[in-house]
Short mmCIF file of C-alpha atoms in Angstrom, two decimals:
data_model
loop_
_atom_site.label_atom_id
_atom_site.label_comp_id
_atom_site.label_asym_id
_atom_site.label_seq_id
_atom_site.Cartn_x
_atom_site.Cartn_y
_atom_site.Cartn_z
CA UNK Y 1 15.47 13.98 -31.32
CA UNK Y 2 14.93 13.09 -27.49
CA UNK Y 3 17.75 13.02 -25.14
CA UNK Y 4 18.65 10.08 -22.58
CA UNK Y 5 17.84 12.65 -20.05
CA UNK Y 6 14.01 13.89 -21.53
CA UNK Y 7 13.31 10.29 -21.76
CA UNK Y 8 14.38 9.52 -18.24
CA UNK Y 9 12.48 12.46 -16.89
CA UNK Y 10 9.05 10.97 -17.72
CA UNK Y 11 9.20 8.67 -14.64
CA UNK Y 12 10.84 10.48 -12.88
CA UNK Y 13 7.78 12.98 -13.12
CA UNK Y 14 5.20 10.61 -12.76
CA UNK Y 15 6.72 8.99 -9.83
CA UNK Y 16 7.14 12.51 -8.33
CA UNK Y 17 3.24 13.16 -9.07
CA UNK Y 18 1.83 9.87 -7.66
CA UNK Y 19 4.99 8.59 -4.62
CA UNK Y 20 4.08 5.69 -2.97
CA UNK Y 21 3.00 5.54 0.85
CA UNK Y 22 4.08 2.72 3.16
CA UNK Y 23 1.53 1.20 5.75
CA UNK Y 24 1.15 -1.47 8.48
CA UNK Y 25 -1.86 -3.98 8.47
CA UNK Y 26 -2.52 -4.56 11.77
CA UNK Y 27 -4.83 -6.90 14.17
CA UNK Y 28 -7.65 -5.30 15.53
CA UNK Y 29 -8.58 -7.44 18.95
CA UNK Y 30 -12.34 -7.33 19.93
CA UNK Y 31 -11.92 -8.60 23.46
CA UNK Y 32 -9.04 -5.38 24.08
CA UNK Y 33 -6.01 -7.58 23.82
CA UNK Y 34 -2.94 -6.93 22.10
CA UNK Y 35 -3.05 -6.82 18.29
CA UNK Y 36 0.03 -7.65 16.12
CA UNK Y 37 1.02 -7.02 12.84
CA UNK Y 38 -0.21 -8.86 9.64
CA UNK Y 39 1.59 -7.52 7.21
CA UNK Y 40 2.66 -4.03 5.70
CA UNK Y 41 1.97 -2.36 2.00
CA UNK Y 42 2.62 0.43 -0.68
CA UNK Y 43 0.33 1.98 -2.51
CA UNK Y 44 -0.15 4.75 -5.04
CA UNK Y 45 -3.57 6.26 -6.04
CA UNK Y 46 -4.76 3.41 -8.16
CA UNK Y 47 -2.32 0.58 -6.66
CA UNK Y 48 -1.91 -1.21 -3.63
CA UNK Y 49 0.98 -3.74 -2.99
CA UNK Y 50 0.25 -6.05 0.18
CA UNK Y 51 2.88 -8.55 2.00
CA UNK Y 52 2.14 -10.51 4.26
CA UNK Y 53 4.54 -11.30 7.63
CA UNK Y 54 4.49 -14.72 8.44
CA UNK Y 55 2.35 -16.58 5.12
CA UNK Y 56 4.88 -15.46 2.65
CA UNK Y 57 1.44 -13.87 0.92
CA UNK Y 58 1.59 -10.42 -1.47
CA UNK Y 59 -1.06 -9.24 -3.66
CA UNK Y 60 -1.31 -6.69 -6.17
CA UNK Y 61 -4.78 -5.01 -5.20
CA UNK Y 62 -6.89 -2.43 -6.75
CA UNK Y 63 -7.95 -0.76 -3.21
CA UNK Y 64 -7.94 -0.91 -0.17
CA UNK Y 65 -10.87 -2.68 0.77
CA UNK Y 66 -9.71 -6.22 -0.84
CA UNK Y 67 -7.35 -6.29 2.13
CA UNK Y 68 -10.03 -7.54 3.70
CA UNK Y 69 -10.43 -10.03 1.66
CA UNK Y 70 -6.78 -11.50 2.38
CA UNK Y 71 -6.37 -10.50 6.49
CA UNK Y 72 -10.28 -10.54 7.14
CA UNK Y 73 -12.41 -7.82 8.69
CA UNK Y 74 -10.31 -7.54 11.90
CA UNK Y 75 -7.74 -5.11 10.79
CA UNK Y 76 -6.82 -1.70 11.09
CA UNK Y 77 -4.67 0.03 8.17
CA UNK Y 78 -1.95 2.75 9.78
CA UNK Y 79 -0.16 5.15 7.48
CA UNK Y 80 3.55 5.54 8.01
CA UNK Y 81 3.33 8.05 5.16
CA UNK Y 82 0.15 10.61 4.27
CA UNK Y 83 -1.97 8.33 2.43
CA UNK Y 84 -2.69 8.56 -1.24
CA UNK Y 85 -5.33 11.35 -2.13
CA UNK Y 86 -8.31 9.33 -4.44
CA UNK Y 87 -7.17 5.88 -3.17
CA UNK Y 88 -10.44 3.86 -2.44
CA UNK Y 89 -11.09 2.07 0.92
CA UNK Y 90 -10.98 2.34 4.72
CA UNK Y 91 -8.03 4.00 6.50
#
């Protein structure tokens, strides 16, 4: 029979295995001015989780290159934590 405790371990592995990493979308300026932030994200090896700062916008995305898609071309992903290892896109 499985214990309360085997049962609980199974996320608590996986999440151990794959840990989320936090990020800032930010504005990327062609002219040299100051950027700003657009919004800020999680995301695992096969997930990424977007919110947006001022539209009230999230997204459940399958890499990182539908950002664009939602923030347009003019953005620049920075890692607050190592990024994921296999996660697809820029950054």
């Amino acid at each position: 029979m499985t214990s309360l405790d085997e049962i609980a371990d199974i996320p608590r592995n996986l999440a151990v295995a794959n840990p989320p990493s936090r990020f800032a979308i930010c504005s990327v300026e062609d002219d040299g001015g100051d950027g700003f932030l657009l919004g800020w994200g999680i995301a695992t090896t096969d997930r990424v989780h977007v919110y947006s700062v001022e539209d009230n916008m999230t997204g459940q995305l399958g890499s990182l290159n539908a950002i664009g898609y939602l923030f347009g071309e003019a953005h620049e992903i920075v890692w607050i934590d190592p990024r994921p290892e296999g996660l697809d896109g820029p950054g």
